[in-house]
């Protein structure tokens, strides 16, 4: 099973890379009235070069999905797909500046742990549960699972991931 790497994130001096699964196109994002936003735009600061800082955590995220390009204030192109292990290899390739990657002049990208990944989830919205003003042109997905680097305790073949459609956390088998 292939997994697309969708975003990168970094926290000085370490960089993070986020991974998610793709599916068919979906409907419009829903942010019901009465629900407090957990990642409002005021919690983000432009970090330049297609990156944004989530100020409550200090995490700096790549605004575009891996495979997409940041240009003229938005993300363009299609996302790329990798297996779980391939996501780690892709982070290494990005760090090495391999052609076709965007490292934003940093060389310490990696897959985030579950807590770091959860800090990006917009709990006041769904389809997707992400701040679309900070992450524009979010890839159209119905199964938008983000891999974490956090293994499930007691299991060598499971890792935690988050479904950004409905904010569901699960522990599927990692595809190799």
PDB file of N, CA and C in Angstrom, residues 1-5 17-21 80-92 110-112 145-150 157-161 172-176:
ATOM      1  N   UNK A   1       0.838  -1.162   0.000  1.00  0.00           N
ATOM      2  CA  UNK A   1       0.000   0.000   0.000  1.00  0.00           C
ATOM      3  C   UNK A   1       0.890   1.235   0.000  1.00  0.00           C
ATOM      4  N   UNK A   2       0.614   2.160  -0.873  1.00  0.00           N
ATOM      5  CA  UNK A   2       1.413   3.380  -0.955  1.00  0.00           C
ATOM      6  C   UNK A   2       0.795   4.467  -0.096  1.00  0.00           C
ATOM      7  N   UNK A   3       1.621   5.262   0.519  1.00  0.00           N
ATOM      8  CA  UNK A   3       1.208   6.348   1.396  1.00  0.00           C
ATOM      9  C   UNK A   3       1.795   7.634   0.833  1.00  0.00           C
ATOM     10  N   UNK A   4       0.966   8.677   0.618  1.00  0.00           N
ATOM     11  CA  UNK A   4       1.565   9.921   0.172  1.00  0.00           C
ATOM     12  C   UNK A   4       2.110  10.698   1.350  1.00  0.00           C
ATOM     13  N   UNK A   5       3.251  11.286   1.171  1.00  0.00           N
ATOM     14  CA  UNK A   5       3.737  12.246   2.151  1.00  0.00           C
ATOM     15  C   UNK A   5       3.048  13.546   1.794  1.00  0.00           C
ATOM     16  N   UNK A  17       8.252  15.402   9.263  1.00  0.00           N
ATOM     17  CA  UNK A  17       7.572  15.114   8.005  1.00  0.00           C
ATOM     18  C   UNK A  17       6.282  14.370   8.330  1.00  0.00           C
ATOM     19  N   UNK A  18       5.191  14.749   7.702  1.00  0.00           N
ATOM     20  CA  UNK A  18       3.893  14.130   7.955  1.00  0.00           C
ATOM     21  C   UNK A  18       3.515  13.259   6.769  1.00  0.00           C
ATOM     22  N   UNK A  19       2.836  12.171   7.063  1.00  0.00           N
ATOM     23  CA  UNK A  19       2.467  11.214   6.042  1.00  0.00           C
ATOM     24  C   UNK A  19       0.969  10.965   6.083  1.00  0.00           C
ATOM     25  N   UNK A  20       0.329  10.839   4.916  1.00  0.00           N
ATOM     26  CA  UNK A  20      -1.076  10.503   4.908  1.00  0.00           C
ATOM     27  C   UNK A  20      -1.479   9.714   3.687  1.00  0.00           C
ATOM     28  N   UNK A  21      -2.598   9.010   3.783  1.00  0.00           N
ATOM     29  CA  UNK A  21      -3.149   8.217   2.694  1.00  0.00           C
ATOM     30  C   UNK A  21      -4.087   9.074   1.864  1.00  0.00           C
ATOM     31  N   UNK A  80       2.583  13.091  -3.640  1.00  0.00           N
ATOM     32  CA  UNK A  80       3.318  11.858  -3.930  1.00  0.00           C
ATOM     33  C   UNK A  80       2.913  10.769  -2.939  1.00  0.00           C
ATOM     34  N   UNK A  81       3.127   9.505  -3.292  1.00  0.00           N
ATOM     35  CA  UNK A  81       2.725   8.368  -2.470  1.00  0.00           C
ATOM     36  C   UNK A  81       3.919   7.510  -2.082  1.00  0.00           C
ATOM     37  N   UNK A  82       3.946   7.071  -0.818  1.00  0.00           N
ATOM     38  CA  UNK A  82       5.031   6.239  -0.298  1.00  0.00           C
ATOM     39  C   UNK A  82       4.475   5.231   0.696  1.00  0.00           C
ATOM     40  N   UNK A  83       5.164   4.125   0.874  1.00  0.00           N
ATOM     41  CA  UNK A  83       4.848   3.217   1.969  1.00  0.00           C
ATOM     42  C   UNK A  83       5.283   3.878   3.270  1.00  0.00           C
ATOM     43  N   UNK A  84       4.960   3.252   4.407  1.00  0.00           N
ATOM     44  CA  UNK A  84       5.364   3.807   5.702  1.00  0.00           C
ATOM     45  C   UNK A  84       6.882   3.937   5.765  1.00  0.00           C
ATOM     46  N   UNK A  85       7.600   2.877   5.397  1.00  0.00           N
ATOM     47  CA  UNK A  85       9.063   2.957   5.380  1.00  0.00           C
ATOM     48  C   UNK A  85       9.543   3.935   4.317  1.00  0.00           C
ATOM     49  N   UNK A  86       8.819   3.995   3.210  1.00  0.00           N
ATOM     50  CA  UNK A  86       9.171   4.926   2.153  1.00  0.00           C
ATOM     51  C   UNK A  86       9.078   6.376   2.594  1.00  0.00           C
ATOM     52  N   UNK A  87       8.175   6.663   3.537  1.00  0.00           N
ATOM     53  CA  UNK A  87       8.058   8.023   4.061  1.00  0.00           C
ATOM     54  C   UNK A  87       9.344   8.434   4.775  1.00  0.00           C
ATOM     55  N   UNK A  88       9.910   7.508   5.540  1.00  0.00           N
ATOM     56  CA  UNK A  88      11.173   7.801   6.221  1.00  0.00           C
ATOM     57  C   UNK A  88      12.300   7.975   5.203  1.00  0.00           C
ATOM     58  N   UNK A  89      12.291   7.142   4.172  1.00  0.00           N
ATOM     59  CA  UNK A  89      13.297   7.260   3.116  1.00  0.00           C
ATOM     60  C   UNK A  89      13.132   8.585   2.367  1.00  0.00           C
ATOM     61  N   UNK A  90      11.885   9.005   2.167  1.00  0.00           N
ATOM     62  CA  UNK A  90      11.632  10.268   1.486  1.00  0.00           C
ATOM     63  C   UNK A  90      12.165  11.437   2.318  1.00  0.00           C
ATOM     64  N   UNK A  91      11.971  11.387   3.624  1.00  0.00           N
ATOM     65  CA  UNK A  91      12.519  12.441   4.483  1.00  0.00           C
ATOM     66  C   UNK A  91      14.031  12.512   4.326  1.00  0.00           C
ATOM     67  N   UNK A  92      14.679  11.359   4.268  1.00  0.00           N
ATOM     68  CA  UNK A  92      16.132  11.332   4.054  1.00  0.00           C
ATOM     69  C   UNK A  92      16.494  11.957   2.711  1.00  0.00           C
ATOM     70  N   UNK A 110      11.845  14.983   9.406  1.00  0.00           N
ATOM     71  CA  UNK A 110      11.531  13.611   9.794  1.00  0.00           C
ATOM     72  C   UNK A 110      10.036  13.460  10.028  1.00  0.00           C
ATOM     73  N   UNK A 111       9.588  12.224  10.205  1.00  0.00           N
ATOM     74  CA  UNK A 111       8.184  11.926  10.461  1.00  0.00           C
ATOM     75  C   UNK A 111       7.862  12.348  11.901  1.00  0.00           C
ATOM     76  N   UNK A 112       6.746  13.070  12.135  1.00  0.00           N
ATOM     77  CA  UNK A 112       6.429  13.530  13.489  1.00  0.00           C
ATOM     78  C   UNK A 112       5.889  12.409  14.365  1.00  0.00           C
ATOM     79  N   UNK A 145      -5.465   9.826   6.096  1.00  0.00           N
ATOM     80  CA  UNK A 145      -4.765   9.322   7.269  1.00  0.00           C
ATOM     81  C   UNK A 145      -3.326   9.812   7.264  1.00  0.00           C
ATOM     82  N   UNK A 146      -2.894  10.378   8.377  1.00  0.00           N
ATOM     83  CA  UNK A 146      -1.523  10.837   8.521  1.00  0.00           C
ATOM     84  C   UNK A 146      -0.756   9.865   9.396  1.00  0.00           C
ATOM     85  N   UNK A 147       0.308   9.277   8.867  1.00  0.00           N
ATOM     86  CA  UNK A 147       1.168   8.410   9.663  1.00  0.00           C
ATOM     87  C   UNK A 147       1.905   9.233  10.703  1.00  0.00           C
ATOM     88  N   UNK A 148       2.164   8.636  11.834  1.00  0.00           N
ATOM     89  CA  UNK A 148       3.078   9.215  12.811  1.00  0.00           C
ATOM     90  C   UNK A 148       4.292   8.302  12.903  1.00  0.00           C
ATOM     91  N   UNK A 149       5.335   8.788  13.525  1.00  0.00           N
ATOM     92  CA  UNK A 149       6.518   7.963  13.769  1.00  0.00           C
ATOM     93  C   UNK A 149       6.355   7.138  15.043  1.00  0.00           C
ATOM     94  N   UNK A 150       5.226   7.321  15.740  1.00  0.00           N
ATOM     95  CA  UNK A 150       4.999   6.646  17.021  1.00  0.00           C
ATOM     96  C   UNK A 150       4.516   5.221  16.821  1.00  0.00           C
ATOM     97  N   UNK A 157       4.670  -4.059  14.230  1.00  0.00           N
ATOM     98  CA  UNK A 157       4.153  -3.799  12.883  1.00  0.00           C
ATOM     99  C   UNK A 157       2.946  -2.857  12.864  1.00  0.00           C
ATOM    100  N   UNK A 158       2.774  -2.032  13.897  1.00  0.00           N
ATOM    101  CA  UNK A 158       1.704  -1.043  13.930  1.00  0.00           C
ATOM    102  C   UNK A 158       2.277   0.318  14.320  1.00  0.00           C
ATOM    103  N   UNK A 159       1.737   1.369  13.714  1.00  0.00           N
ATOM    104  CA  UNK A 159       2.103   2.742  14.069  1.00  0.00           C
ATOM    105  C   UNK A 159       0.818   3.552  14.156  1.00  0.00           C
ATOM    106  N   UNK A 160       0.830   4.592  14.970  1.00  0.00           N
ATOM    107  CA  UNK A 160      -0.343   5.439  15.125  1.00  0.00           C
ATOM    108  C   UNK A 160      -0.510   6.346  13.919  1.00  0.00           C
ATOM    109  N   UNK A 161      -1.773   6.571  13.534  1.00  0.00           N
ATOM    110  CA  UNK A 161      -2.070   7.557  12.505  1.00  0.00           C
ATOM    111  C   UNK A 161      -3.352   8.279  12.840  1.00  0.00           C
ATOM    112  N   UNK A 172      -3.285   1.066  12.530  1.00  0.00           N
ATOM    113  CA  UNK A 172      -3.240   0.019  11.514  1.00  0.00           C
ATOM    114  C   UNK A 172      -1.849  -0.586  11.361  1.00  0.00           C
ATOM    115  N   UNK A 173      -1.814  -1.710  10.687  1.00  0.00           N
ATOM    116  CA  UNK A 173      -0.531  -2.321  10.358  1.00  0.00           C
ATOM    117  C   UNK A 173       0.207  -1.402   9.404  1.00  0.00           C
ATOM    118  N   UNK A 174       1.490  -1.211   9.650  1.00  0.00           N
ATOM    119  CA  UNK A 174       2.305  -0.382   8.765  1.00  0.00           C
ATOM    120  C   UNK A 174       2.595  -1.173   7.498  1.00  0.00           C
ATOM    121  N   UNK A 175       2.242  -0.642   6.342  1.00  0.00           N
ATOM    122  CA  UNK A 175       2.613  -1.329   5.105  1.00  0.00           C
ATOM    123  C   UNK A 175       4.095  -1.145   4.826  1.00  0.00           C
ATOM    124  N   UNK A 176       4.718  -2.193   4.385  1.00  0.00           N
ATOM    125  CA  UNK A 176       6.136  -2.116   4.054  1.00  0.00           C
ATOM    126  C   UNK A 176       6.250  -2.207   2.597  1.00  0.00           C
TER     127      UNK A 176
END
